[in-house]
Amino acid sequence: MEIVMAIVVGILFMTATYLMLSKSLLRIIVGTGLLSHGAHLLILTMGRLKRGSAPLLGEKGPYTDPLPQALILTAIVISFGVTAFFLVLAYRAYKELGTDNIEKMRGNRGNE
Amino acid sequence: MSLLHLAIIAPLLYAILVPLFYKSFRQIHTGWFVLPLPIILFAYFFSYISTTRHQAIVMETLNWIPSMGINFTAKVDGLGLLFALLITGIGSLVILYSIYYLSKTKEKLNTFYTYLLLFMGAMLGVVLSDNLIVMYAFWELTSFSSFLLIGYWYQREKSRYGAQKSMIITVFGGLAMLGGIILLHLMTGSFSITEIIAQAHDIVNHSLFIPALLCVLLGAFTKSAQFPFHIWLPDAMEAPTPVSAYLHSATMVKAGIYLVARLTPVFAVDGLWVWLVAGFGIVTLFWGSFSAVKQTDLKSILAFSTVSQLGLIMSLLGVGAAALHFPGVEDNLYIVATTAAVFHLINHATFKGSLFMVAGIVDHETGTRDIRKLGGLMHFMPITFTIAIIGTFSMAGLPPFNGFLSKEMFFTGMLHVLELDLFNFQSVAILFPIIAWIASVFTFIYSMMLVFKTFTGKHQPEKLDKKPHEAPIGMLISPTILASLVIIIFFFSNSLLSENIIEPALAAIFPGLLTEGTGFMVHIDIWHGFKPELFMTLGVIAFGILLYLTYPKWRKIYKLFPDKLALNRLYDGILERAQNGSNRLTNSYMTGSIRSYLVYIFTFFIIILATSLFVKNAFKLDTSKVSSIGIYELLLALFIVIGAISTVFAKTRLASILLLGAVGYMVSLFYVLFRAPDLALTQLVIETVSVALFLVCFYHLPKLRKEDSRVRFKLMNALISVGVGIMVTLIALSAHSNKFFQSISQYYIENTYTEAAGKNMVNVILVDFRGFDTLFEITVLAIASLGIYGMIRLRLTRGDEE
């Protein structure tokens, strides 16, 4: 199963990279969303996908590893916060600048 | 701290007081407050002569960074003392001269004397430090204070240009010298010059010896304006004339000479040193004197003349270094060259100092330094004229002035090259006396031009800004003293200099040559009989007069040398190219487009990871530990892949938002399947909120247009993203196949209830075992929400103003 998951994660990273390389802001945000999904699944996969009970003491052991789950939980919340911020930032940037093309969002060149 | 240390840094300390004097006593010229210090120092160093003349060396150590062997070790020996006396002696005279030269109302005297004192202290530090790092620190301080002094009239563009140029060139050499010092330290384990000299014979075959030699020489050549680094010196003439007289004739430019003389016992063991020092010296001598003739500005002539005289001293030091290869001091032919170098060093300081002061007086009293406008000043300025005659005749090497003596010894030294059978010198030895002789002819010509074009001929009052008249008496004191020294040294060189100054200096340059109880016997003859040197001098005078009189006819020779090939053009070109080149380089990759930066980052990511996987042979696939594949998981994985890939091809914004949401929900289903209930919950809620947020913004979000980029770009993006995906997969697989130690989770499983009284392990880890993560995760959320609020509510730039 881990091999399949590694490939899924690879594909998530691949699509995320492709979207992040595009010019439209919205695509970039979607890309970051996919990237965080990929990263979370990667953490889960690396913690071994052994079949065990959920990490609740009421269940019968053996349990799955609780530590990666705690890490992912933290990461999910943080990436949500960042995504929400980024989304509003994109919205404001679009309102202020009138474009969503990041190639056109250049200020004055530093050296000139 | 000994008195000696205090004496060395006294100018630096005193510099702090100068602005106070300037502010408090505006009626009195600040120079008067500064003047006593160098005189006291001169007297102090003068008292050391009785010590050094008996070959004794005074060493005082002040700990600075003892753990690294860097201590302020002051060492007074013959060579250091000679320079210290020059620095303080000429320094006193220059300050006296500057009091009359610089106006107390128009000039900012506080900065001038502060810089000058900084320079004086730095220079004393250079020549009296035994520790190379300390010497380097003072060396750079001379570069800095020289930079400040050249740019003293910073309103003038040429001053700034000259200051920058001298800074770039001398600091370039200084850094090279630092490299040489470090290499010396690597070879010998010491920064002390005395200790390094003691090990000179052990390190000569070390592989770092030649690099160290080249680096040190680069430092010395740039500081002493040797070809081709001499170009900064003529531009440094934008400094006030007292500065030119002090720094750029008598002291700073001789720091390189000092360095070469000081390190001769270390490096002259190798023939390369002799070759380079003598070779560059003689080329500089010729080129300086050749270029001086075509100059029309008094100070430019003097600048090129300084370059040429420094070359002369350098070549003598090079030839003199050959003396180390012959035992003993009796019948050692090459010691005469070093003697000549030391002697000419003193002579040059006297006559060049006085000539610069003369140039300053002419400038001050007529308003110009252009020899085409000057002429016939003899009647207006008889004293200045007399001083100028003495200085220039000494420079040209005529009796009865000291330049004659050192020039004769110079010829003697160069003739001895003919007999040098070391380091393959035989093949080109004949060039040395010939070039030396030709250069002397040119020296004679520009010396004559300097004095006769200025003071004789037709007076052209219409071209002058002021009506010329004799300088005030105070301005004449310093050059008069120097000019009298020129004559006194000629007649009394033996009684004054040989025993007291030159012999101890030689002992410092050749510490290994002296055996117990012997000493250098320097005897400078005024008349040494009909020897080849005398005929060479007569030839110089005859040809010099001939060429001087016919100068208008052969002046065209300077036109032959194309201006484009001039070294200044080269320097300016290099500077401009470096600026344009780095600008172009930066512009070529700093495009300002986020996309290209991401391309760099991802490409680097792929390359570095792929290389390390390949080089370290790290890829590994171990299928023994993998868990079995379930049908639900497989289906879910398939859906996720389809969802992710469809986002790339989504044509509308709604589709891409929904697809992202779909992927998120399927991820939460994964969490369900992989026994992570808390994760599944959170993911479900957050995905819902995110999609809601997207949909709330949906109305305002930009329409998803078709990417209007060219196919090539899309292909590149696709290649990079495929690369990233493959790399992540490969690394995940190899990481999974290598597990070196057990997970620490067993501890959590065992202790969740007993230690933390909870049954949900994930929650206990979040709030108990690793509660700090949660605290700051909450902070992140708080900051994000505040940021979002701020972004929506605060519109300082546009909204409110309009």
Short mmCIF file of N, CA and C in Angstrom, two decimals, chain B residues 71-134:
data_model
loop_
_atom_site.label_atom_id
_atom_site.label_comp_id
_atom_site.label_asym_id
_atom_site.label_seq_id
_atom_site.Cartn_x
_atom_site.Cartn_y
_atom_site.Cartn_z
N ASN B 71 49.56 39.83 18.59
CA ASN B 71 49.87 40.79 19.65
C ASN B 71 50.52 42.01 19.04
N PHE B 72 50.29 43.11 19.68
CA PHE B 72 50.87 44.36 19.19
C PHE B 72 52.33 44.40 19.66
N THR B 73 53.18 43.81 18.84
CA THR B 73 54.60 43.80 19.18
C THR B 73 55.27 44.94 18.43
N ALA B 74 55.76 45.90 19.17
CA ALA B 74 56.48 47.00 18.55
C ALA B 74 57.95 46.64 18.51
N LYS B 75 58.56 46.89 17.37
CA LYS B 75 59.97 46.52 17.23
C LYS B 75 60.71 47.68 16.58
N VAL B 76 61.72 48.16 17.23
CA VAL B 76 62.51 49.24 16.66
C VAL B 76 63.85 48.67 16.27
N ASP B 77 64.10 48.60 14.97
CA ASP B 77 65.45 48.29 14.50
C ASP B 77 65.83 49.34 13.47
N GLY B 78 66.94 49.15 12.82
CA GLY B 78 67.45 50.20 11.93
C GLY B 78 66.44 50.60 10.87
N LEU B 79 65.81 49.60 10.24
CA LEU B 79 64.91 49.90 9.14
C LEU B 79 63.65 50.63 9.63
N GLY B 80 63.06 50.09 10.71
CA GLY B 80 61.87 50.72 11.25
C GLY B 80 62.14 52.14 11.70
N LEU B 81 63.29 52.32 12.32
CA LEU B 81 63.62 53.64 12.84
C LEU B 81 63.80 54.64 11.71
N LEU B 82 64.47 54.20 10.63
CA LEU B 82 64.65 55.08 9.48
C LEU B 82 63.30 55.61 8.99
N PHE B 83 62.34 54.68 8.86
CA PHE B 83 61.03 55.10 8.38
C PHE B 83 60.32 55.98 9.42
N ALA B 84 60.45 55.59 10.69
CA ALA B 84 59.78 56.38 11.73
C ALA B 84 60.30 57.81 11.73
N LEU B 85 61.60 57.96 11.53
CA LEU B 85 62.16 59.32 11.50
C LEU B 85 61.67 60.09 10.29
N LEU B 86 61.59 59.38 9.14
CA LEU B 86 61.06 60.04 7.94
C LEU B 86 59.62 60.50 8.18
N ILE B 87 58.83 59.60 8.77
CA ILE B 87 57.40 59.89 8.94
C ILE B 87 57.21 61.08 9.87
N THR B 88 57.89 61.06 11.01
CA THR B 88 57.68 62.15 11.95
C THR B 88 58.38 63.42 11.48
N GLY B 89 59.58 63.27 10.90
CA GLY B 89 60.32 64.45 10.46
C GLY B 89 59.60 65.17 9.35
N ILE B 90 59.37 64.45 8.24
CA ILE B 90 58.66 65.08 7.12
C ILE B 90 57.27 65.51 7.57
N GLY B 91 56.68 64.70 8.47
CA GLY B 91 55.35 65.05 8.97
C GLY B 91 55.35 66.41 9.64
N SER B 92 56.34 66.67 10.47
CA SER B 92 56.40 67.99 11.13
C SER B 92 56.49 69.10 10.09
N LEU B 93 57.39 68.90 9.11
CA LEU B 93 57.58 69.94 8.10
C LEU B 93 56.32 70.15 7.29
N VAL B 94 55.64 69.05 6.97
CA VAL B 94 54.43 69.17 6.15
C VAL B 94 53.33 69.89 6.93
N ILE B 95 53.23 69.60 8.21
CA ILE B 95 52.19 70.28 9.00
C ILE B 95 52.50 71.77 9.09
N LEU B 96 53.78 72.07 9.29
CA LEU B 96 54.18 73.48 9.32
C LEU B 96 53.81 74.17 8.00
N TYR B 97 54.11 73.47 6.91
CA TYR B 97 53.82 74.03 5.59
C TYR B 97 52.31 74.21 5.39
N SER B 98 51.55 73.21 5.86
CA SER B 98 50.11 73.25 5.64
C SER B 98 49.45 74.39 6.42
N ILE B 99 50.09 74.79 7.52
CA ILE B 99 49.52 75.89 8.29
C ILE B 99 49.43 77.15 7.43
N TYR B 100 50.43 77.31 6.57
CA TYR B 100 50.42 78.49 5.70
C TYR B 100 49.70 78.23 4.40
N TYR B 101 49.61 76.95 4.04
CA TYR B 101 49.02 76.62 2.75
C TYR B 101 47.50 76.64 2.81
N LEU B 102 46.95 76.08 3.88
CA LEU B 102 45.49 75.98 3.98
C LEU B 102 44.95 77.19 4.72
N SER B 103 43.90 77.76 4.16
CA SER B 103 43.32 78.93 4.78
C SER B 103 42.52 78.53 6.01
N LYS B 104 42.65 79.34 7.06
CA LYS B 104 41.96 78.96 8.29
C LYS B 104 40.48 79.30 8.22
N THR B 105 40.11 80.16 7.29
CA THR B 105 38.70 80.51 7.21
C THR B 105 37.95 79.67 6.18
N LYS B 106 38.65 79.30 5.09
CA LYS B 106 37.92 78.65 4.01
C LYS B 106 37.90 77.13 4.12
N GLU B 107 38.88 76.56 4.78
CA GLU B 107 38.99 75.10 4.76
C GLU B 107 38.48 74.51 6.07
N LYS B 108 38.03 73.26 5.95
CA LYS B 108 37.62 72.54 7.16
C LYS B 108 38.86 71.89 7.77
N LEU B 109 39.52 72.64 8.62
CA LEU B 109 40.82 72.17 9.11
C LEU B 109 40.69 71.01 10.06
N ASN B 110 39.56 70.92 10.76
CA ASN B 110 39.44 69.83 11.72
C ASN B 110 39.53 68.48 11.04
N THR B 111 38.80 68.32 9.91
CA THR B 111 38.87 67.03 9.24
C THR B 111 40.26 66.82 8.66
N PHE B 112 40.85 67.86 8.11
CA PHE B 112 42.16 67.70 7.49
C PHE B 112 43.19 67.15 8.47
N TYR B 113 43.28 67.80 9.64
CA TYR B 113 44.32 67.37 10.59
C TYR B 113 43.96 66.05 11.25
N THR B 114 42.66 65.78 11.39
CA THR B 114 42.29 64.46 11.92
C THR B 114 42.76 63.37 10.98
N TYR B 115 42.48 63.54 9.70
CA TYR B 115 42.90 62.53 8.72
C TYR B 115 44.42 62.40 8.71
N LEU B 116 45.07 63.56 8.75
CA LEU B 116 46.53 63.53 8.65
C LEU B 116 47.14 62.80 9.84
N LEU B 117 46.59 63.05 11.03
CA LEU B 117 47.11 62.37 12.21
C LEU B 117 46.80 60.89 12.17
N LEU B 118 45.61 60.56 11.69
CA LEU B 118 45.28 59.14 11.51
C LEU B 118 46.32 58.48 10.63
N PHE B 119 46.62 59.16 9.55
CA PHE B 119 47.59 58.60 8.62
C PHE B 119 48.95 58.44 9.29
N MET B 120 49.36 59.46 10.03
CA MET B 120 50.69 59.41 10.65
C MET B 120 50.77 58.24 11.63
N GLY B 121 49.74 58.08 12.46
CA GLY B 121 49.74 56.97 13.40
C GLY B 121 49.75 55.63 12.69
N ALA B 122 48.94 55.53 11.62
CA ALA B 122 48.88 54.27 10.88
C ALA B 122 50.24 53.94 10.28
N MET B 123 50.88 54.95 9.76
CA MET B 123 52.17 54.73 9.10
C MET B 123 53.23 54.30 10.12
N LEU B 124 53.22 54.95 11.29
CA LEU B 124 54.16 54.53 12.34
C LEU B 124 53.89 53.08 12.73
N GLY B 125 52.59 52.73 12.79
CA GLY B 125 52.25 51.36 13.14
C GLY B 125 52.77 50.38 12.11
N VAL B 126 52.67 50.75 10.81
CA VAL B 126 53.13 49.83 9.77
C VAL B 126 54.62 49.54 9.94
N VAL B 127 55.40 50.58 10.14
CA VAL B 127 56.85 50.36 10.11
C VAL B 127 57.40 49.84 11.43
N LEU B 128 56.65 49.98 12.51
CA LEU B 128 57.19 49.55 13.80
C LEU B 128 56.51 48.31 14.35
N SER B 129 55.64 47.66 13.55
CA SER B 129 55.00 46.46 14.06
C SER B 129 55.79 45.24 13.64
N ASP B 130 55.97 44.33 14.59
CA ASP B 130 56.63 43.09 14.24
C ASP B 130 55.61 42.03 13.89
N ASN B 131 54.37 42.24 14.32
CA ASN B 131 53.33 41.26 14.04
C ASN B 131 52.65 41.60 12.72
N LEU B 132 52.58 40.60 11.85
CA LEU B 132 52.10 40.90 10.49
C LEU B 132 50.63 41.30 10.46
N ILE B 133 49.82 40.71 11.34
CA ILE B 133 48.40 41.07 11.33
C ILE B 133 48.21 42.51 11.79
N VAL B 134 48.95 42.88 12.83
CA VAL B 134 48.88 44.26 13.31
C VAL B 134 49.37 45.20 12.21
#
